[in-house]
Amino acid sequence: MKPLLERKRRARINKCLDELKDIMTAALQAQGENVSKLEKADILELTVRHLHKMQQARRLMSTSRNPLEEIHR
C-alpha cells in the first residue's frame, strides 16, 4: 500500500514540475533568455526567482507614482 501511495505522490510532483518547466521556459524565452535542459532544482529556482521579480514589480507599481522612474533608480 505505501509504495503505491509514494509512487502516486511522486507522479503528482513530477507532473507539476513538468507544467512549471513549460510555463517557465515560455516566460524566459519571451524575455529573450535561452533555456536548455533544466533539472528539477533549476525549475524550482527559476520559478522562485521569477515570482520574486513579479512581486517586486507589483510593489513598485503600487508604491510609485511613476514606475519607470523607480526602475531607473
The first five atom37 places (N, CA, C, CB, O) and aatype in JSON, in Angstrom:
{
  "aatype": [12, 11, 14, 10, 10, 6, 1, 11, 1, 1, 0, 1, 9, 2, 11, 4, 10, 3, 6, 10, 11, 3, 9, 12, 16, 0, 0, 10, 5, 0, 5, 7, 6, 2, 19, 15, 11, 10, 6, 11, 0, 3, 9, 10, 6, 10, 16, 19, 1, 8, 10, 8, 11, 12, 5, 5, 0, 1, 1, 10, 12, 15, 16, 15, 1, 2, 14, 10, 6, 6, 9, 8, 1],
  "atom_mask": [
    [1, 1, 1, 1, 1],
    [1, 1, 1, 1, 1],
    [1, 1, 1, 1, 1],
    [1, 1, 1, 1, 1],
    [1, 1, 1, 1, 1],
    [1, 1, 1, 1, 1],
    [1, 1, 1, 1, 1],
    [1, 1, 1, 1, 1],
    [1, 1, 1, 1, 1],
    [1, 1, 1, 1, 1],
    [1, 1, 1, 1, 1],
    [1, 1, 1, 1, 1],
    [1, 1, 1, 1, 1],
    [1, 1, 1, 1, 1],
    [1, 1, 1, 1, 1],
    [1, 1, 1, 1, 1],
    [1, 1, 1, 1, 1],
    [1, 1, 1, 1, 1],
    [1, 1, 1, 1, 1],
    [1, 1, 1, 1, 1],
    [1, 1, 1, 1, 1],
    [1, 1, 1, 1, 1],
    [1, 1, 1, 1, 1],
    [1, 1, 1, 1, 1],
    [1, 1, 1, 1, 1],
    [1, 1, 1, 1, 1],
    [1, 1, 1, 1, 1],
    [1, 1, 1, 1, 1],
    [1, 1, 1, 1, 1],
    [1, 1, 1, 1, 1],
    [1, 1, 1, 1, 1],
    [1, 1, 1, 0, 1],
    [1, 1, 1, 1, 1],
    [1, 1, 1, 1, 1],
    [1, 1, 1, 1, 1],
    [1, 1, 1, 1, 1],
    [1, 1, 1, 1, 1],
    [1, 1, 1, 1, 1],
    [1, 1, 1, 1, 1],
    [1, 1, 1, 1, 1],
    [1, 1, 1, 1, 1],
    [1, 1, 1, 1, 1],
    [1, 1, 1, 1, 1],
    [1, 1, 1, 1, 1],
    [1, 1, 1, 1, 1],
    [1, 1, 1, 1, 1],
    [1, 1, 1, 1, 1],
    [1, 1, 1, 1, 1],
    [1, 1, 1, 1, 1],
    [1, 1, 1, 1, 1],
    [1, 1, 1, 1, 1],
    [1, 1, 1, 1, 1],
    [1, 1, 1, 1, 1],
    [1, 1, 1, 1, 1],
    [1, 1, 1, 1, 1],
    [1, 1, 1, 1, 1],
    [1, 1, 1, 1, 1],
    [1, 1, 1, 1, 1],
    [1, 1, 1, 1, 1],
    [1, 1, 1, 1, 1],
    [1, 1, 1, 1, 1],
    [1, 1, 1, 1, 1],
    [1, 1, 1, 1, 1],
    [1, 1, 1, 1, 1],
    [1, 1, 1, 1, 1],
    [1, 1, 1, 1, 1],
    [1, 1, 1, 1, 1],
    [1, 1, 1, 1, 1],
    [1, 1, 1, 1, 1],
    [1, 1, 1, 1, 1],
    [1, 1, 1, 1, 1],
    [1, 1, 1, 1, 1],
    [1, 1, 1, 1, 1]
  ],
  "atom_positions": [
    [[0.82, -1.2, 0.0], [0.0, 0.0, 0.0], [0.87, 1.27, 0.0], [-0.94, 0.0, 1.21], [0.64, 2.18, -0.8]],
    [[1.86, 1.32, 0.89], [2.71, 2.51, 0.97], [3.46, 2.8, -0.32], [3.7, 2.35, 2.1], [3.5, 3.95, -0.76]],
    [[4.06, 1.79, -0.95], [4.79, 2.09, -2.19], [3.88, 2.69, -3.27], [5.43, 0.82, -2.72], [4.32, 3.55, -4.03]],
    [[2.63, 2.25, -3.34], [1.7, 2.79, -4.32], [1.41, 4.25, -4.03], [0.4, 1.98, -4.32], [1.38, 5.07, -4.95]],
    [[1.19, 4.58, -2.78], [0.94, 5.98, -2.41], [2.15, 6.85, -2.72], [0.59, 6.09, -0.92], [2.01, 7.98, -3.19]],
    [[3.33, 6.33, -2.45], [4.56, 7.07, -2.73], [4.73, 7.3, -4.23], [5.79, 6.32, -2.16], [5.13, 8.38, -4.66]],
    [[4.44, 6.29, -5.03], [4.52, 6.44, -6.49], [3.55, 7.49, -6.99], [4.24, 5.09, -7.19], [3.88, 8.3, -7.86]],
    [[2.34, 7.49, -6.44], [1.34, 8.49, -6.84], [1.78, 9.89, -6.44], [-0.03, 8.16, -6.22], [1.61, 10.85, -7.19]],
    [[2.34, 10.01, -5.24], [2.82, 11.3, -4.77], [3.95, 11.82, -5.68], [3.31, 11.2, -3.32], [3.95, 12.98, -6.06]],
    [[4.88, 10.95, -6.0], [5.98, 11.34, -6.89], [5.49, 11.68, -8.29], [7.02, 10.21, -6.97], [6.0, 12.6, -8.93]],
    [[4.5, 10.95, -8.75], [3.92, 11.24, -10.07], [3.28, 12.62, -10.08], [2.88, 10.16, -10.45], [3.41, 13.36, -11.06]],
    [[2.58, 12.97, -9.0], [1.98, 14.31, -8.9], [3.05, 15.39, -8.89], [1.11, 14.42, -7.64], [2.91, 16.42, -9.56]],
    [[4.11, 15.16, -8.13], [5.21, 16.13, -8.07], [5.83, 16.3, -9.44], [6.28, 15.67, -7.05], [6.06, 17.43, -9.89]],
    [[6.11, 15.2, -10.12], [6.74, 15.28, -11.44], [5.83, 15.94, -12.47], [7.13, 13.89, -11.91], [6.3, 16.67, -13.33]],
    [[4.53, 15.69, -12.37], [3.58, 16.32, -13.29], [3.6, 17.83, -13.1], [2.14, 15.76, -13.07], [3.63, 18.59, -14.07]],
    [[3.58, 18.27, -11.86], [3.62, 19.7, -11.57], [4.94, 20.32, -12.0], [3.39, 19.95, -10.07], [4.96, 21.43, -12.53]],
    [[6.03, 19.63, -11.79], [7.33, 20.13, -12.23], [7.39, 20.26, -13.75], [8.45, 19.21, -11.75], [7.98, 21.2, -14.28]],
    [[6.78, 19.32, -14.45], [6.73, 19.4, -15.92], [5.92, 20.61, -16.37], [6.13, 18.11, -16.51], [6.29, 21.31, -17.31]],
    [[4.81, 20.87, -15.68], [3.99, 22.04, -16.0], [4.77, 23.33, -15.73], [2.67, 22.03, -15.19], [4.75, 24.25, -16.54]],
    [[5.44, 23.38, -14.58], [6.25, 24.54, -14.25], [7.35, 24.75, -15.29], [6.86, 24.39, -12.86], [7.64, 25.88, -15.67]],
    [[7.96, 23.67, -15.72], [9.02, 23.77, -16.72], [8.48, 24.39, -18.0], [9.62, 22.38, -17.01], [9.13, 25.27, -18.58]],
    [[7.32, 23.95, -18.45], [6.72, 24.51, -19.66], [6.41, 26.0, -19.49], [5.43, 23.75, -20.03], [6.69, 26.81, -20.38]],
    [[5.84, 26.35, -18.36], [5.49, 27.75, -18.1], [6.74, 28.62, -18.03], [4.69, 27.87, -16.78], [6.8, 29.68, -18.65]],
    [[7.74, 28.15, -17.28], [8.96, 28.95, -17.1], [9.76, 29.04, -18.39], [9.81, 28.36, -15.99], [10.36, 30.07, -18.67]],
    [[9.79, 27.97, -19.16], [10.51, 28.0, -20.43], [9.91, 29.06, -21.34], [10.48, 26.62, -21.11], [10.63, 29.84, -21.96]],
    [[8.58, 29.07, -21.42], [7.9, 30.06, -22.27], [8.15, 31.48, -21.75], [6.38, 29.78, -22.32], [8.4, 32.39, -22.54]],
    [[8.07, 31.67, -20.44], [8.28, 33.0, -19.85], [9.7, 33.49, -20.08], [7.97, 32.99, -18.36], [9.91, 34.65, -20.43]],
    [[10.67, 32.63, -19.89], [12.07, 33.02, -20.06], [12.41, 33.28, -21.52], [12.98, 31.95, -19.48], [13.17, 34.19, -21.83]],
    [[11.86, 32.47, -22.41], [12.11, 32.69, -23.83], [11.48, 34.01, -24.29], [11.57, 31.52, -24.66], [12.02, 34.69, -25.16]],
    [[10.34, 34.35, -23.71], [9.69, 35.62, -24.04], [10.55, 36.8, -23.59], [8.29, 35.7, -23.39], [10.49, 37.88, -24.18]],
    [[11.35, 36.59, -22.55], [12.25, 37.63, -22.05], [13.59, 37.61, -22.79], [12.48, 37.46, -20.54], [14.48, 38.41, -22.5]],
    [[13.72, 36.71, -23.73], [14.93, 36.65, -24.53], [16.03, 35.77, -23.96], [0.0, 0.0, 0.0], [17.16, 35.78, -24.46]],
    [[15.72, 35.03, -22.93], [16.73, 34.15, -22.33], [16.69, 32.78, -23.01], [16.5, 34.0, -20.8], [15.63, 32.3, -23.4]],
    [[17.85, 32.18, -23.13], [17.95, 30.86, -23.73], [17.89, 29.81, -22.63], [19.26, 30.73, -24.56], [18.69, 29.83, -21.69]],
    [[16.96, 28.89, -22.76], [16.79, 27.86, -21.75], [17.03, 26.5, -22.4], [15.37, 27.93, -21.09], [16.35, 26.12, -23.36]],
    [[17.99, 25.8, -21.86], [18.24, 24.45, -22.38], [17.7, 23.44, -21.38], [19.77, 24.22, -22.66], [16.69, 23.7, -20.73]],
    [[18.36, 22.32, -21.24], [17.91, 21.27, -20.34], [17.88, 21.78, -18.89], [18.82, 20.03, -20.46], [18.86, 22.31, -18.38]],
    [[16.73, 21.58, -18.26], [16.57, 22.04, -16.88], [16.36, 20.85, -15.96], [15.4, 23.02, -16.76], [15.56, 19.96, -16.24]],
    [[17.08, 20.84, -14.86], [16.86, 19.83, -13.83], [15.75, 20.31, -12.92], [18.17, 19.54, -13.03], [15.36, 21.48, -12.97]],
    [[15.25, 19.43, -12.09], [14.15, 19.77, -11.19], [14.51, 20.96, -10.3], [13.76, 18.57, -10.33], [13.7, 21.87, -10.11]],
    [[15.71, 20.95, -9.76], [16.14, 22.06, -8.89], [16.2, 23.36, -9.68], [17.52, 21.75, -8.27], [15.85, 24.42, -9.15]],
    [[16.65, 23.31, -10.94], [16.7, 24.5, -11.79], [15.31, 25.08, -12.01], [17.36, 24.18, -13.14], [15.1, 26.29, -11.95]],
    [[14.35, 24.19, -12.26], [12.97, 24.63, -12.49], [12.45, 25.36, -11.27], [12.06, 23.43, -12.83], [11.85, 26.43, -11.38]],
    [[12.67, 24.78, -10.11], [12.19, 25.41, -8.86], [12.89, 26.75, -8.62], [12.42, 24.48, -7.66], [12.24, 27.72, -8.24]],
    [[14.2, 26.81, -8.82], [14.94, 28.05, -8.61], [14.47, 29.14, -9.57], [16.44, 27.82, -8.79], [14.28, 30.29, -9.16]],
    [[14.29, 28.8, -10.84], [13.83, 29.78, -11.82], [12.43, 30.28, -11.48], [13.85, 29.17, -13.22], [12.13, 31.47, -11.63]],
    [[11.58, 29.38, -11.02], [10.22, 29.77, -10.65], [10.23, 30.72, -9.47], [9.39, 28.54, -10.32], [9.53, 31.73, -9.48]],
    [[11.01, 30.4, -8.46], [11.09, 31.28, -7.28], [11.65, 32.64, -7.68], [11.98, 30.64, -6.18], [11.12, 33.67, -7.25]],
    [[12.69, 32.67, -8.48], [13.29, 33.93, -8.94], [12.27, 34.75, -9.73], [14.54, 33.65, -9.79], [12.18, 35.96, -9.55]],
    [[11.52, 34.09, -10.61], [10.52, 34.77, -11.43], [9.4, 35.34, -10.56], [9.94, 33.79, -12.47], [8.95, 36.46, -10.78]],
    [[8.96, 34.58, -9.58], [7.91, 35.05, -8.68], [8.38, 36.24, -7.85], [7.44, 33.92, -7.75], [7.62, 37.17, -7.6]],
    [[9.64, 36.21, -7.42], [10.2, 37.35, -6.69], [10.22, 38.6, -7.56], [11.62, 37.03, -6.19], [9.88, 39.69, -7.1]],
    [[10.61, 38.45, -8.84], [10.62, 39.59, -9.76], [9.22, 40.15, -9.95], [11.21, 39.18, -11.11], [9.02, 41.37, -9.96]],
    [[8.25, 39.26, -10.1], [6.86, 39.7, -10.26], [6.37, 40.44, -9.02], [5.94, 38.5, -10.56], [5.69, 41.46, -9.12]],
    [[6.71, 39.91, -7.86], [6.31, 40.53, -6.6], [6.94, 41.91, -6.45], [6.7, 39.63, -5.41], [6.29, 42.86, -6.02]],
    [[8.21, 42.02, -6.81], [8.91, 43.31, -6.73], [8.29, 44.31, -7.71], [10.42, 43.13, -7.02], [8.1, 45.47, -7.37]],
    [[7.98, 43.86, -8.91], [7.37, 44.75, -9.9], [5.99, 45.21, -9.42], [7.25, 44.04, -11.26], [5.63, 46.37, -9.62]],
    [[5.24, 44.33, -8.82], [3.91, 44.7, -8.31], [4.05, 45.73, -7.19], [3.16, 43.45, -7.79], [3.26, 46.68, -7.11]],
    [[5.05, 45.54, -6.33], [5.28, 46.51, -5.25], [5.63, 47.87, -5.82], [6.4, 46.02, -4.32], [5.13, 48.89, -5.34]],
    [[6.49, 47.89, -6.83], [6.88, 49.15, -7.46], [5.67, 49.85, -8.06], [7.94, 48.91, -8.54], [5.53, 51.07, -7.94]],
    [[4.81, 49.09, -8.7], [3.64, 49.68, -9.33], [2.68, 50.27, -8.3], [2.91, 48.62, -10.17], [2.05, 51.29, -8.55]],
    [[2.59, 49.64, -7.14], [1.63, 50.11, -6.15], [2.18, 51.25, -5.3], [1.22, 48.96, -5.26], [1.4, 52.02, -4.74]],
    [[3.5, 51.38, -5.18], [4.07, 52.4, -4.31], [4.56, 53.63, -5.06], [5.2, 51.81, -3.53], [4.8, 54.67, -4.44]],
    [[4.72, 53.52, -6.34], [5.32, 54.61, -7.09], [4.29, 55.3, -7.97], [6.48, 54.1, -7.94], [3.41, 54.67, -8.55]],
    [[4.42, 56.61, -8.06], [3.56, 57.36, -8.97], [4.03, 57.14, -10.4], [3.56, 58.86, -8.63], [3.23, 57.06, -11.33]],
    [[5.34, 57.05, -10.55], [5.91, 56.84, -11.87], [6.83, 55.62, -11.8], [6.67, 58.1, -12.38], [8.0, 55.76, -11.44]],
    [[6.31, 54.43, -12.15], [7.11, 53.21, -12.0], [8.39, 53.21, -12.83], [6.28, 52.02, -12.39], [9.38, 52.61, -12.41]],
    [[8.39, 53.86, -13.97], [9.61, 53.89, -14.78], [10.72, 54.64, -14.07], [9.34, 54.52, -16.14], [11.9, 54.28, -14.16]],
    [[10.35, 55.68, -13.36], [11.32, 56.44, -12.58], [11.96, 55.56, -11.51], [10.65, 57.66, -11.93], [13.17, 55.59, -11.3]],
    [[11.13, 54.77, -10.83], [11.6, 53.88, -9.77], [12.53, 52.8, -10.34], [10.4, 53.23, -9.03], [13.54, 52.46, -9.73]],
    [[12.18, 52.28, -11.48], [13.0, 51.24, -12.08], [14.38, 51.77, -12.42], [12.33, 50.67, -13.34], [15.38, 51.08, -12.23]],
    [[14.45, 53.01, -12.92], [15.74, 53.61, -13.29], [16.6, 53.9, -12.07], [15.51, 54.9, -14.08], [17.83, 53.94, -12.17]],
    [[15.98, 54.11, -10.94], [16.74, 54.34, -9.71], [17.39, 53.07, -9.29], [15.85, 54.88, -8.59], [18.08, 53.03, -8.28]]
  ]
}
